[in-house]
N, CA, C and O atoms as a DFTB+ gen file, in Angstrom:
752 C
 N C O
     1  1       0.817      -1.190       0.000
     2  2       0.000       0.000       0.000
     3  2       0.867       1.262       0.000
     4  3       0.661       2.150      -0.827
     5  1       1.814       1.345       0.901
     6  2       2.679       2.526       0.980
     7  2       3.586       2.660      -0.227
     8  3       4.042       3.760      -0.542
     9  1       3.850       1.570      -0.898
    10  2       4.726       1.579      -2.054
    11  2       4.145       2.435      -3.186
    12  3       4.891       3.070      -3.931
    13  1       2.810       2.451      -3.312
    14  2       2.163       3.169      -4.407
    15  2       1.476       4.464      -3.976
    16  3       0.947       5.184      -4.822
    17  1       1.473       4.771      -2.693
    18  2       0.777       5.954      -2.180
    19  2       1.677       6.756      -1.253
    20  3       2.547       6.208      -0.576
    21  1       1.457       8.033      -1.238
    22  2       2.141       8.905      -0.282
    23  2       1.146       9.288       0.803
    24  3       0.071       9.805       0.499
    25  1       1.476       9.050       2.025
    26  2       0.602       9.375       3.141
    27  2       1.200      10.543       3.899
    28  3       2.380      10.537       4.248
    29  1       0.385      11.527       4.143
    30  2       0.813      12.687       4.903
    31  2       0.076      12.659       6.240
    32  3      -1.153      12.713       6.270
    33  1       0.792      12.578       7.305
    34  2       0.193      12.546       8.630
    35  2      -0.102      13.968       9.086
    36  3       0.695      14.882       8.875
    37  1      -1.258      14.136       9.712
    38  2      -1.656      15.455      10.208
    39  2      -1.968      15.355      11.699
    40  3      -2.316      14.289      12.205
    41  1      -1.841      16.451      12.369
    42  2      -2.100      16.479      13.806
    43  2      -3.376      17.229      14.165
    44  3      -3.680      17.393      15.346
    45  1      -4.131      17.690      13.161
    46  2      -5.351      18.445      13.401
    47  2      -6.568      17.628      12.989
    48  3      -6.488      16.774      12.106
    49  1      -7.687      17.898      13.635
    50  2      -8.940      17.260      13.266
    51  2      -9.529      18.018      12.079
    52  3      -9.892      19.187      12.214
    53  1      -9.626      17.374      10.926
    54  2     -10.097      18.053       9.715
    55  2     -11.562      18.450       9.804
    56  3     -11.985      19.420       9.174
    57  1     -12.334      17.707      10.580
    58  2     -13.748      18.060      10.737
    59  2     -13.875      19.433      11.374
    60  3     -14.764      20.206      11.016
    61  1     -12.996      19.741      12.313
    62  2     -13.024      21.057      12.950
    63  2     -12.641      22.172      11.983
    64  3     -12.949      23.339      12.228
    65  1     -11.979      21.825      10.898
    66  2     -11.563      22.823       9.920
    67  2     -12.703      23.231       8.978
    68  3     -12.657      24.287       8.347
    69  1     -13.722      22.377       8.900
    70  2     -14.858      22.665       8.021
    71  2     -15.769      23.673       8.714
    72  3     -16.135      23.511       9.878
    73  1     -16.122      24.709       7.974
    74  2     -17.021      25.718       8.543
    75  2     -18.402      25.090       8.677
    76  3     -18.933      24.534       7.716
    77  1     -18.967      25.178       9.844
    78  2     -20.287      24.597      10.083
    79  2     -21.324      25.330       9.245
    80  3     -21.277      26.550       9.084
    81  1     -22.262      24.547       8.714
    82  2     -23.329      25.113       7.903
    83  2     -24.221      25.985       8.775
    84  3     -24.707      25.543       9.816
    85  1     -24.430      27.207       8.350
    86  2     -25.319      28.113       9.058
    87  2     -26.497      28.417       8.153
    88  3     -26.328      28.750       6.980
    89  1     -27.689      28.298       8.710
    90  2     -28.859      28.618       7.910
    91  2     -29.632      29.742       8.586
    92  3     -29.549      29.948       9.797
    93  1     -30.366      30.443       7.780
    94  2     -31.126      31.591       8.254
    95  2     -32.455      31.103       8.800
    96  3     -33.333      30.705       8.035
    97  1     -32.610      31.130      10.118
    98  2     -33.842      30.625      10.711
    99  2     -34.998      31.608      10.596
   100  3     -36.085      31.347      11.110
   101  1     -34.776      32.719       9.936
   102  2     -35.864      33.673       9.707
   103  2     -36.380      33.597       8.274
   104  3     -37.298      34.334       7.914
   105  1     -35.810      32.726       7.453
   106  2     -36.261      32.600       6.068
   107  2     -37.716      32.128       6.072
   108  3     -38.022      31.101       6.677
   109  1     -38.610      32.850       5.415
   110  2     -40.036      32.516       5.505
   111  2     -40.415      31.276       4.691
   112  3     -39.768      30.928       3.703
   113  1     -41.480      30.631       5.141
   114  2     -42.061      29.534       4.368
   115  2     -42.624      30.120       3.081
   116  3     -43.001      31.291       3.042
   117  1     -42.681      29.313       2.032
   118  2     -43.258      29.780       0.784
   119  2     -44.184      28.711       0.229
   120  3     -44.073      27.534       0.571
   121  1     -45.100      29.138      -0.633
   122  2     -46.146      28.274      -1.175
   123  2     -45.810      27.836      -2.600
   124  3     -45.275      28.618      -3.386
   125  1     -46.124      26.590      -2.924
   126  2     -45.970      26.088      -4.282
   127  2     -47.338      26.072      -4.956
   128  3     -48.320      25.620      -4.369
   129  1     -47.396      26.558      -6.169
   130  2     -48.650      26.637      -6.908
   131  2     -49.135      25.241      -7.318
   132  3     -48.347      24.302      -7.429
   133  1     -50.439      25.129      -7.538
   134  2     -51.043      23.844      -7.920
   135  2     -50.433      23.286      -9.214
   136  3     -50.305      22.070      -9.358
   137  1     -50.060      24.158     -10.150
   138  2     -49.494      23.649     -11.409
   139  2     -48.115      23.019     -11.214
   140  3     -47.632      22.318     -12.103
   141  1     -47.479      23.255     -10.077
   142  2     -46.193      22.627      -9.774
   143  2     -46.399      21.291      -9.054
   144  3     -45.725      20.306      -9.357
   145  1     -47.332      21.265      -8.101
   146  2     -47.530      20.063      -7.280
   147  2     -48.657      19.171      -7.783
   148  3     -48.701      17.988      -7.445
   149  1     -49.570      19.718      -8.587
   150  2     -50.605      18.896      -9.199
   151  2     -51.887      18.747      -8.407
   152  3     -52.870      18.226      -8.935
   153  1     -51.912      19.187      -7.155
   154  2     -53.124      19.060      -6.350
   155  2     -53.193      20.226      -5.375
   156  3     -52.191      20.601      -4.766
   157  1     -54.369      20.786      -5.235
   158  2     -54.532      21.956      -4.371
   159  2     -54.597      21.571      -2.898
   160  3     -54.882      20.428      -2.542
   161  1     -54.328      22.548      -2.068
   162  2     -54.435      22.379      -0.616
   163  2     -55.866      21.980      -0.258
   164  3     -56.078      21.130       0.608
   165  1     -56.837      22.586      -0.916
   166  2     -58.254      22.309      -0.644
   167  2     -58.588      20.841      -0.908
   168  3     -59.285      20.210      -0.113
   169  1     -58.100      20.307      -2.003
   170  2     -58.334      18.902      -2.340
   171  2     -57.729      17.973      -1.286
   172  3     -58.339      16.973      -0.908
   173  1     -56.537      18.308      -0.822
   174  2     -55.870      17.490       0.199
   175  2     -56.620      17.558       1.523
   176  3     -56.763      16.545       2.208
   177  1     -57.103      18.750       1.890
   178  2     -57.877      18.887       3.123
   179  2     -59.194      18.115       3.036
   180  3     -59.667      17.583       4.040
   181  1     -59.788      18.051       1.838
   182  2     -61.001      17.251       1.653
   183  2     -60.724      15.774       1.928
   184  3     -61.528      15.105       2.577
   185  1     -59.605      15.265       1.445
   186  2     -59.226      13.864       1.693
   187  2     -59.055      13.597       3.186
   188  3     -59.533      12.589       3.708
   189  1     -58.372      14.509       3.858
   190  2     -58.140      14.350       5.296
   191  2     -59.463      14.392       6.049
   192  3     -59.685      13.596       6.961
   193  1     -60.341      15.315       5.673
   194  2     -61.639      15.447       6.323
   195  2     -62.467      14.172       6.167
   196  3     -63.087      13.710       7.125
   197  1     -62.477      13.604       4.958
   198  2     -63.205      12.340       4.735
   199  2     -62.640      11.228       5.611
   200  3     -63.393      10.441       6.185
   201  1     -61.320      11.163       5.712
   202  2     -60.669      10.151       6.553
   203  2     -61.086      10.315       8.014
   204  3     -61.426       9.335       8.677
   205  1     -61.060      11.551       8.514
   206  2     -61.407      11.800       9.913
   207  2     -62.870      11.458      10.190
   208  3     -63.178      10.866      11.224
   209  1     -63.770      11.822       9.284
   210  2     -65.186      11.507       9.465
   211  2     -65.422      10.003       9.428
   212  3     -66.197       9.469      10.221
   213  1     -64.757       9.328       8.509
   214  2     -64.899       7.859       8.395
   215  2     -64.437       7.169       9.672
   216  3     -65.035       6.179      10.094
   217  1     -63.371       7.686      10.292
   218  2     -62.815       7.087      11.505
   219  2     -63.338       7.725      12.791
   220  3     -62.847       7.437      13.882
   221  1     -64.354       8.608      12.647
   222  2     -64.991       9.264      13.796
   223  2     -63.970       9.902      14.738
   224  3     -63.991       9.694      15.951
   225  1     -63.081      10.681      14.136
   226  2     -62.043      11.399      14.864
   227  2     -62.184      12.889      14.573
   228  3     -62.513      13.282      13.453
   229  1     -61.933      13.714      15.587
   230  2     -62.111      15.158      15.419
   231  2     -60.936      15.848      14.734
   232  3     -61.129      16.761      13.931
   233  1     -59.696      15.401      15.061
   234  2     -58.508      16.087      14.549
   235  2     -57.427      15.096      14.124
   236  3     -57.340      13.975      14.625
   237  1     -56.606      15.557      13.177
   238  2     -55.380      14.860      12.803
   239  2     -54.218      15.766      13.185
   240  3     -54.159      16.920      12.762
   241  1     -53.292      15.240      13.990
   242  2     -52.087      15.981      14.343
   243  2     -50.984      15.502      13.410
   244  3     -50.557      14.350      13.490
   245  1     -50.523      16.383      12.522
   246  2     -49.483      16.043      11.549
   247  2     -48.150      16.500      12.134
   248  3     -47.860      17.695      12.197
   249  1     -47.346      15.528      12.560
   250  2     -46.097      15.842      13.246
   251  2     -44.874      15.757      12.340
   252  3     -43.816      16.279      12.693
   253  1     -44.992      15.124      11.202
   254  2     -43.865      15.015      10.272
   255  2     -43.839      16.244       9.361
   256  3     -44.797      16.480       8.624
   257  1     -42.753      17.037       9.398
   258  2     -42.695      18.247       8.569
   259  2     -42.924      17.997       7.075
   260  3     -43.494      18.846       6.389
   261  1     -42.485      16.842       6.566
   262  2     -42.707      16.564       5.139
   263  2     -44.191      16.398       4.832
   264  3     -44.628      16.681       3.717
   265  1     -44.973      15.939       5.818
   266  2     -46.410      15.794       5.615
   267  2     -47.129      17.135       5.741
   268  3     -48.142      17.366       5.079
   269  1     -46.608      18.012       6.584
   270  2     -47.129      19.386       6.658
   271  2     -46.881      20.069       5.315
   272  3     -47.770      20.723       4.770
   273  1     -45.673      19.913       4.787
   274  2     -45.312      20.522       3.500
   275  2     -46.225      20.017       2.390
   276  3     -46.688      20.801       1.562
   277  1     -46.486      18.703       2.368
   278  2     -47.350      18.120       1.341
   279  2     -48.774      18.652       1.469
   280  3     -49.379      19.048       0.473
   281  1     -49.309      18.664       2.681
   282  2     -50.700      19.056       2.900
   283  2     -50.960      20.493       2.479
   284  3     -51.954      20.770       1.807
   285  1     -50.083      21.407       2.864
   286  2     -50.301      22.831       2.589
   287  2     -49.594      23.318       1.328
   288  3     -49.725      24.485       0.960
   289  1     -48.848      22.439       0.666
   290  2     -48.044      22.820      -0.513
   291  2     -47.088      23.951      -0.170
   292  3     -46.975      24.931      -0.906
   293  1     -46.398      23.802       0.964
   294  2     -45.439      24.818       1.390
   295  2     -44.048      24.206       1.511
   296  3     -43.892      22.990       1.618
   297  1     -43.059      25.065       1.492
   298  2     -41.671      24.658       1.695
   299  2     -40.992      25.720       2.547
   300  3     -41.524      26.811       2.756
   301  1     -39.809      25.376       3.032
   302  2     -39.049      26.300       3.851
   303  2     -37.571      26.001       3.712
   304  3     -37.178      25.153       2.911
   305  1     -36.766      26.679       4.470
   306  2     -35.323      26.432       4.477
   307  2     -34.868      26.275       5.923
   308  3     -33.920      26.922       6.368
   309  1     -35.565      25.399       6.646
   310  2     -35.281      25.233       8.067
   311  2     -34.139      24.266       8.354
   312  3     -33.614      24.240       9.466
   313  1     -33.761      23.490       7.382
   314  2     -32.651      22.565       7.552
   315  2     -31.624      22.784       6.468
   316  3     -31.925      23.396       5.443
   317  1     -30.415      22.292       6.676
   318  2     -29.355      22.552       5.707
   319  2     -29.536      21.840       4.372
   320  3     -29.057      22.337       3.353
   321  1     -30.214      20.692       4.344
   322  2     -30.287      19.917       3.109
   323  2     -31.706      19.511       2.741
   324  3     -31.899      18.533       2.019
   325  1     -32.681      20.230       3.216
   326  2     -34.062      19.859       2.930
   327  2     -34.940      21.101       2.840
   328  3     -34.707      22.081       3.549
   329  1     -35.944      21.063       1.974
   330  2     -36.851      22.219       1.870
   331  2     -38.056      22.131       2.812
   332  3     -39.027      22.868       2.639
   333  1     -38.003      21.251       3.792
   334  2     -39.143      21.048       4.673
   335  2     -39.253      22.159       5.715
   336  3     -38.251      22.584       6.290
   337  1     -40.489      22.627       5.954
   338  2     -40.698      23.646       6.988
   339  2     -40.736      22.998       8.370
   340  3     -41.405      21.981       8.556
   341  1     -40.041      23.561       9.317
   342  2     -40.053      23.023      10.678
   343  2     -41.348      23.486      11.336
   344  3     -41.402      24.555      11.944
   345  1     -42.382      22.670      11.206
   346  2     -43.698      23.034      11.708
   347  2     -44.524      21.775      11.931
   348  3     -44.163      20.683      11.492
   349  1     -45.631      21.956      12.620
   350  2     -46.606      20.891      12.841
   351  2     -47.953      21.450      12.390
   352  3     -48.116      22.662      12.249
   353  1     -48.918      20.554      12.165
   354  2     -50.213      20.988      11.656
   355  2     -51.321      20.175      12.307
   356  3     -51.179      18.973      12.527
   357  1     -52.419      20.841      12.608
   358  2     -53.621      20.162      13.072
   359  2     -54.704      20.433      12.045
   360  3     -54.924      21.580      11.656
   361  1     -55.385      19.373      11.601
   362  2     -56.490      19.500      10.656
   363  2     -57.726      18.927      11.338
   364  3     -57.686      17.827      11.889
   365  1     -58.828      19.680      11.299
   366  2     -60.072      19.205      11.909
   367  2     -60.923      18.497      10.863
   368  3     -60.678      18.620       9.662
   369  1     -61.918      17.759      11.325
   370  2     -62.805      17.069      10.385
   371  2     -63.651      18.057       9.592
   372  3     -64.230      17.697       8.567
   373  1     -63.725      19.318      10.069
   374  2     -64.434      20.365       9.331
   375  2     -63.488      21.171       8.435
   376  3     -63.856      22.235       7.936
   377  1     -62.280      20.667       8.238
   378  2     -61.252      21.230       7.344
   379  2     -60.592      22.494       7.885
   380  3     -59.946      23.216       7.127
   381  1     -60.738      22.775       9.165
   382  2     -60.016      23.889       9.769
   383  2     -58.577      23.459       9.988
   384  3     -58.302      22.312      10.341
   385  1     -57.666      24.394       9.775
   386  2     -56.254      24.075       9.966
   387  2     -55.648      24.996      11.009
   388  3     -56.016      26.165      11.131
   389  1     -54.699      24.428      11.763
   390  2     -53.958      25.162      12.777
   391  2     -52.490      24.819      12.604
   392  3     -52.073      23.689      12.861
   393  1     -51.712      25.789      12.173
   394  2     -50.289      25.588      11.928
   395  2     -49.504      25.968      13.176
   396  3     -49.649      27.071      13.702
   397  1     -48.675      25.048      13.641
   398  2     -47.826      25.306      14.799
   399  2     -46.447      25.657      14.255
   400  3     -45.663      24.784      13.881
   401  1     -46.174      26.958      14.221
   402  2     -44.918      27.470      13.655
   403  2     -44.704      28.886      14.159
   404  3     -45.595      29.492      14.753
   405  1     -43.516      29.401      13.914
   406  2     -43.239      30.789      14.264
   407  2     -43.984      31.707      13.297
   408  3     -43.950      31.501      12.083
   409  1     -44.657      32.720      13.842
   410  2     -45.425      33.638      12.979
   411  2     -44.534      34.358      11.974
   412  3     -44.949      34.618      10.845
   413  1     -43.306      34.681      12.387
   414  2     -42.415      35.407      11.475
   415  2     -42.052      34.553      10.253
   416  3     -41.726      35.094       9.197
   417  1     -42.107      33.232      10.391
   418  2     -41.804      32.346       9.261
   419  2     -42.987      32.244       8.293
   420  3     -42.824      31.799       7.156
   421  1     -44.174      32.655       8.744
   422  2     -45.400      32.484       7.963
   423  2     -45.875      33.756       7.270
   424  3     -46.977      33.783       6.722
   425  1     -45.063      34.805       7.285
   426  2     -45.476      36.102       6.723
   427  2     -45.886      36.000       5.259
   428  3     -46.907      36.559       4.860
   429  1     -45.096      35.288       4.458
   430  2     -45.425      35.141       3.029
   431  2     -46.743      34.389       2.848
   432  3     -47.546      34.732       1.981
   433  1     -46.960      33.364       3.672
   434  2     -48.204      32.590       3.575
   435  2     -49.410      33.453       3.913
   436  3     -50.460      33.337       3.282
   437  1     -49.259      34.316       4.907
   438  2     -50.343      35.224       5.298
   439  2     -50.569      36.270       4.203
   440  3     -51.710      36.537       3.828
   441  1     -49.482      36.864       3.689
   442  2     -49.593      37.893       2.646
   443  2     -50.234      37.357       1.369
   444  3     -50.968      38.081       0.695
   445  1     -49.965      36.095       1.029
   446  2     -50.533      35.494      -0.175
   447  2     -51.859      34.788       0.102
   448  3     -52.387      34.083      -0.758
   449  1     -52.394      34.984       1.320
   450  2     -53.688      34.440       1.729
   451  2     -53.756      32.906       1.635
   452  3     -54.805      32.342       1.325
   453  1     -52.642      32.256       1.903
   454  2     -52.597      30.795       1.965
   455  2     -53.137      30.348       3.316
   456  3     -53.784      29.307       3.434
   457  1     -52.857      31.157       4.330
   458  2     -53.279      30.872       5.693
   459  2     -53.555      32.203       6.388
   460  3     -52.918      33.210       6.076
   461  1     -54.493      32.214       7.321
   462  2     -54.787      33.425       8.095
   463  2     -53.912      33.458       9.334
   464  3     -53.483      32.413       9.823
   465  1     -53.646      34.646       9.841
   466  2     -52.783      34.757      11.024
   467  2     -53.389      34.072      12.242
   468  3     -52.655      33.610      13.116
   469  1     -54.734      33.996      12.317
   470  2     -55.356      33.309      13.457
   471  2     -55.281      31.786      13.351
   472  3     -55.662      31.082      14.286
   473  1     -54.794      31.277      12.224
   474  2     -54.611      29.833      12.053
   475  2     -53.214      29.384      12.484
   476  3     -52.913      28.191      12.480
   477  1     -52.379      30.325      12.849
   478  2     -51.040      30.000      13.352
   479  2     -51.134      30.040      14.868
   480  3     -51.430      31.082      15.454
   481  1     -50.883      28.910      15.492
   482  2     -51.084      28.822      16.932
   483  2     -49.810      28.395      17.654
   484  3     -48.877      27.855      17.060
   485  1     -49.811      28.653      18.938
   486  2     -48.745      28.200      19.822
   487  2     -49.052      26.762      20.248
   488  3     -50.205      26.331      20.204
   489  1     -48.044      26.040      20.648
   490  2     -48.193      24.638      21.030
   491  2     -49.276      24.442      22.088
   492  3     -50.102      23.537      21.969
   493  1     -49.278      25.273      23.107
   494  2     -50.216      25.113      24.228
   495  2     -51.670      25.370      23.826
   496  3     -52.590      24.959      24.534
   497  1     -51.880      26.043      22.698
   498  2     -53.248      26.329      22.258
   499  2     -53.986      25.088      21.787
   500  3     -55.189      25.143      21.536
   501  1     -53.283      23.968      21.663
   502  2     -53.937      22.696      21.337
   503  2     -55.022      22.412      22.372
   504  3     -56.089      21.895      22.038
   505  1     -54.747      22.748      23.613
   506  2     -55.685      22.459      24.700
   507  2     -56.958      23.297      24.630
   508  3     -57.941      22.974      25.297
   509  1     -56.960      24.372      23.831
   510  2     -58.148      25.218      23.682
   511  2     -59.108      24.676      22.628
   512  3     -60.241      25.146      22.527
   513  1     -58.672      23.698      21.847
   514  2     -59.520      23.161      20.795
   515  2     -60.692      22.399      21.394
   516  3     -60.577      21.790      22.457
   517  1     -61.820      22.445      20.694
   518  2     -63.014      21.732      21.139
   519  2     -63.079      20.399      20.400
   520  3     -62.740      20.322      19.219
   521  1     -63.507      19.368      21.086
   522  2     -63.620      18.048      20.488
   523  2     -63.171      16.993      21.468
   524  3     -62.845      17.290      22.617
   525  1     -63.154      15.746      21.002
   526  2     -62.850      14.625      21.894
   527  2     -61.637      13.799      21.496
   528  3     -60.996      13.190      22.352
   529  1     -61.312      13.771      20.199
   530  2     -60.316      12.785      19.777
   531  2     -59.350      13.307      18.731
   532  3     -59.648      14.239      17.984
   533  1     -58.180      12.679      18.700
   534  2     -57.093      12.993      17.771
   535  2     -56.576      11.708      17.143
   536  3     -56.639      10.635      17.741
   537  1     -56.066      11.840      15.932
   538  2     -55.235      10.815      15.315
   539  2     -53.824      11.381      15.308
   540  3     -53.609      12.517      14.884
   541  1     -52.864      10.594      15.774
   542  2     -51.458      11.008      15.733
   543  2     -50.661       9.909      15.052
   544  3     -51.147       8.790      14.884
   545  1     -49.451      10.228      14.667
   546  2     -48.558       9.229      14.072
   547  2     -47.571       8.775      15.135
   548  3     -46.770       9.565      15.635
   549  1     -47.638       7.494      15.475
   550  2     -46.772       6.987      16.535
   551  2     -45.297       6.986      16.141
   552  3     -44.430       6.899      17.010
   553  1     -45.005       7.081      14.864
   554  2     -43.611       7.059      14.417
   555  2     -42.942       8.437      14.434
   556  3     -41.719       8.532      14.536
   557  1     -43.741       9.504      14.333
   558  2     -43.127      10.837      14.258
   559  2     -43.569      11.788      15.361
   560  3     -42.947      12.833      15.551
   561  1     -44.608      11.460      16.080
   562  2     -45.099      12.345      17.135
   563  2     -44.243      12.169      18.388
   564  3     -44.069      11.058      18.889
   565  1     -43.718      13.276      18.877
   566  2     -42.869      13.219      20.070
   567  2     -43.715      12.880      21.301
   568  3     -44.932      13.065      21.309
   569  1     -43.055      12.390      22.317
   570  2     -43.733      12.078      23.577
   571  2     -44.343      13.352      24.157
   572  3     -45.429      13.319      24.736
   573  1     -43.642      14.473      23.998
   574  2     -44.153      15.746      24.498
   575  2     -45.521      16.056      23.892
   576  3     -46.472      16.330      24.624
   577  1     -45.630      16.015      22.548
   578  2     -46.902      16.308      21.895
   579  2     -47.955      15.263      22.241
   580  3     -49.113      15.601      22.486
   581  1     -47.559      14.009      22.260
   582  2     -48.509      12.941      22.594
   583  2     -49.099      13.158      23.990
   584  3     -50.312      13.061      24.171
   585  1     -48.249      13.449      24.973
   586  2     -48.733      13.680      26.335
   587  2     -49.598      14.924      26.433
   588  3     -50.585      14.939      27.168
   589  1     -49.237      15.968      25.698
   590  2     -50.031      17.193      25.676
   591  2     -51.423      16.906      25.117
   592  3     -52.425      17.337      25.689
   593  1     -51.485      16.193      24.020
   594  2     -52.777      15.863      23.399
   595  2     -53.570      14.916      24.299
   596  3     -54.776      15.085      24.482
   597  1     -52.886      13.925      24.856
   598  2     -53.535      12.937      25.730
   599  2     -54.117      13.557      26.993
   600  3     -55.041      13.001      27.586
   601  1     -53.588      14.698      27.408
   602  2     -54.071      15.338      28.634
   603  2     -55.512      15.831      28.501
   604  3     -56.187      16.026      29.512
   605  1     -55.998      16.037      27.265
   606  2     -57.371      16.508      27.067
   607  2     -58.177      15.641      26.112
   608  3     -59.399      15.559      26.233
   609  1     -57.508      14.993      25.163
   610  2     -58.213      14.277      24.108
   611  2     -57.894      12.782      24.138
   612  3     -56.871      12.353      24.672
   613  1     -58.800      12.009      23.548
   614  2     -58.559      10.585      23.366
   615  2     -57.805      10.406      22.047
   616  3     -58.165      11.000      21.030
   617  1     -56.772       9.594      22.076
   618  2     -56.030       9.298      20.848
   619  2     -56.623       8.023      20.264
   620  3     -56.519       6.952      20.862
   621  1     -57.252       8.143      19.082
   622  2     -57.954       7.007      18.492
   623  2     -57.078       6.159      17.581
   624  3     -57.079       4.931      17.675
   625  1     -56.342       6.806      16.715
   626  2     -55.506       6.069      15.761
   627  2     -54.082       6.545      15.896
   628  3     -53.830       7.682      16.295
   629  1     -53.159       5.681      15.567
   630  2     -51.752       6.003      15.721
   631  2     -50.995       5.888      14.398
   632  3     -49.862       5.408      14.350
   633  1     -51.639       6.334      13.343
   634  2     -50.960       6.361      12.047
   635  2     -51.403       7.599      11.277
   636  3     -52.563       8.007      11.342
   637  1     -50.470       8.180      10.555
   638  2     -50.755       9.373       9.778
   639  2     -51.200       8.943       8.376
   640  3     -50.419       8.333       7.646
   641  1     -52.442       9.252       7.992
   642  2     -52.926       8.827       6.671
   643  2     -52.265       9.573       5.519
   644  3     -52.430       9.193       4.359
   645  1     -51.516      10.636       5.827
   646  2     -50.859      11.426       4.777
   647  2     -49.884      10.552       3.986
   648  3     -49.733      10.736       2.778
   649  1     -49.222       9.604       4.654
   650  2     -48.297       8.724       3.944
   651  2     -49.013       7.959       2.829
   652  3     -48.478       7.794       1.732
   653  1     -50.209       7.504       3.120
   654  2     -50.999       6.808       2.099
   655  2     -51.406       7.777       0.989
   656  3     -51.270       7.468      -0.195
   657  1     -51.907       8.953       1.382
   658  2     -52.331       9.932       0.369
   659  2     -51.172      10.336      -0.540
   660  3     -51.356      10.495      -1.747
   661  1     -49.988      10.502       0.030
   662  2     -48.813      10.895      -0.759
   663  2     -48.368       9.795      -1.720
   664  3     -47.763      10.078      -2.754
   665  1     -48.665       8.551      -1.381
   666  2     -48.207       7.438      -2.222
   667  2     -48.960       7.361      -3.543
   668  3     -48.473       6.749      -4.494
   669  1     -50.127       7.965      -3.617
   670  2     -50.917       7.977      -4.850
   671  2     -50.530       9.229      -5.628
   672  3     -50.912      10.341      -5.262
   673  1     -49.777       9.042      -6.692
   674  2     -49.223      10.170      -7.447
   675  2     -50.228      10.704      -8.469
   676  3     -50.944       9.938      -9.114
   677  1     -50.264      12.024      -8.603
   678  2     -51.118      12.639      -9.620
   679  2     -50.335      12.783     -10.922
   680  3     -49.138      12.497     -10.964
   681  1     -51.004      13.223     -11.975
   682  2     -50.369      13.303     -13.305
   683  2     -49.159      14.235     -13.313
   684  3     -48.144      13.929     -13.939
   685  1     -49.261      15.354     -12.630
   686  2     -48.148      16.309     -12.586
   687  2     -46.925      15.669     -11.940
   688  3     -45.811      15.797     -12.447
   689  1     -47.135      14.974     -10.811
   690  2     -46.020      14.314     -10.123
   691  2     -45.398      13.226     -11.001
   692  3     -44.177      13.084     -11.047
   693  1     -46.227      12.474     -11.686
   694  2     -45.722      11.413     -12.573
   695  2     -44.899      12.018     -13.704
   696  3     -43.821      11.518     -14.024
   697  1     -45.405      13.097     -14.314
   698  2     -44.668      13.751     -15.407
   699  2     -43.331      14.306     -14.926
   700  3     -42.326      14.198     -15.629
   701  1     -43.311      14.902     -13.726
   702  2     -42.049      15.419     -13.179
   703  2     -41.065      14.278     -12.897
   704  3     -39.861      14.431     -13.105
   705  1     -41.575      13.139     -12.423
   706  2     -40.692      11.989     -12.168
   707  2     -40.080      11.468     -13.465
   708  3     -38.898      11.126     -13.508
   709  1     -40.886      11.409     -14.516
   710  2     -40.380      10.940     -15.812
   711  2     -39.273      11.867     -16.308
   712  3     -38.220      11.403     -16.746
   713  1     -39.515      13.185     -16.238
   714  2     -38.503      14.155     -16.679
   715  2     -37.222      14.027     -15.851
   716  3     -36.118      14.126     -16.384
   717  1     -37.380      13.808     -14.550
   718  2     -36.218      13.658     -13.674
   719  2     -35.430      12.405     -14.017
   720  3     -34.200      12.436     -14.047
   721  1     -36.122      11.304     -14.277
   722  2     -35.423      10.062     -14.644
   723  2     -34.670      10.218     -15.969
   724  3     -33.570       9.690     -16.129
   725  1     -35.258      10.933     -16.899
   726  2     -34.590      11.183     -18.193
   727  2     -33.333      12.019     -17.973
   728  3     -32.274      11.712     -18.519
   729  1     -33.458      13.092     -17.158
   730  2     -32.299      13.939     -16.863
   731  2     -31.194      13.150     -16.140
   732  3     -30.011      13.287     -16.454
   733  1     -31.599      12.331     -15.177
   734  2     -30.614      11.512     -14.445
   735  2     -29.929      10.515     -15.387
   736  3     -28.722      10.286     -15.301
   737  1     -30.729       9.927     -16.290
   738  2     -30.150       8.976     -17.244
   739  2     -29.174       9.650     -18.195
   740  3     -28.133       9.086     -18.532
   741  1     -29.513      10.852     -18.624
   742  2     -28.640      11.600     -19.533
   743  2     -27.343      11.996     -18.807
   744  3     -26.275      12.051     -19.415
   745  1     -27.453      12.267     -17.509
   746  2     -26.270      12.660     -16.735
   747  2     -25.282      11.509     -16.617
   748  3     -24.073      11.728     -16.529
   749  1     -25.789      10.302     -16.614
   750  2     -24.888       9.143     -16.522
   751  2     -24.180       8.931     -17.825
   752  3     -23.379       8.005     -17.949
């Protein structure tokens, strides 16, 4: 091995030499138009509402940021390598939505009338909601949120139906996937 390679020994930790990624935590969430994602927020809320009524549940607590992004057709820059907004969402069986996020991150959504300022709530405001039951996702809901919800509501189901809804691709998503596969193939 040494016969064909030159090894240079170093006394410093190279990881410490890399500048840590810094992201702007004030970058606002933004909305994607229906022609980009293929399905409107209203259509997605209708699906969730039908699911909640069928399962006789009052609310769905969406704890996975990627599912919040899918439901509202929003994105953010809250992480270094992902466009997911660091937020949670509550959807009622009557299609009311409550976004748990920093208000300063939602300014663009409010200005473009994607969401009203009274639909952005603090974590503790969950306890002010009227109703009896919630559906949560046991894989992504933190113990903190689960205990907070359990303190007032009955938890009926422990799976997020958004994963199922996302698995059924619309024509726009299929067309974008085809274009991406062609581009990836050409790159090889």
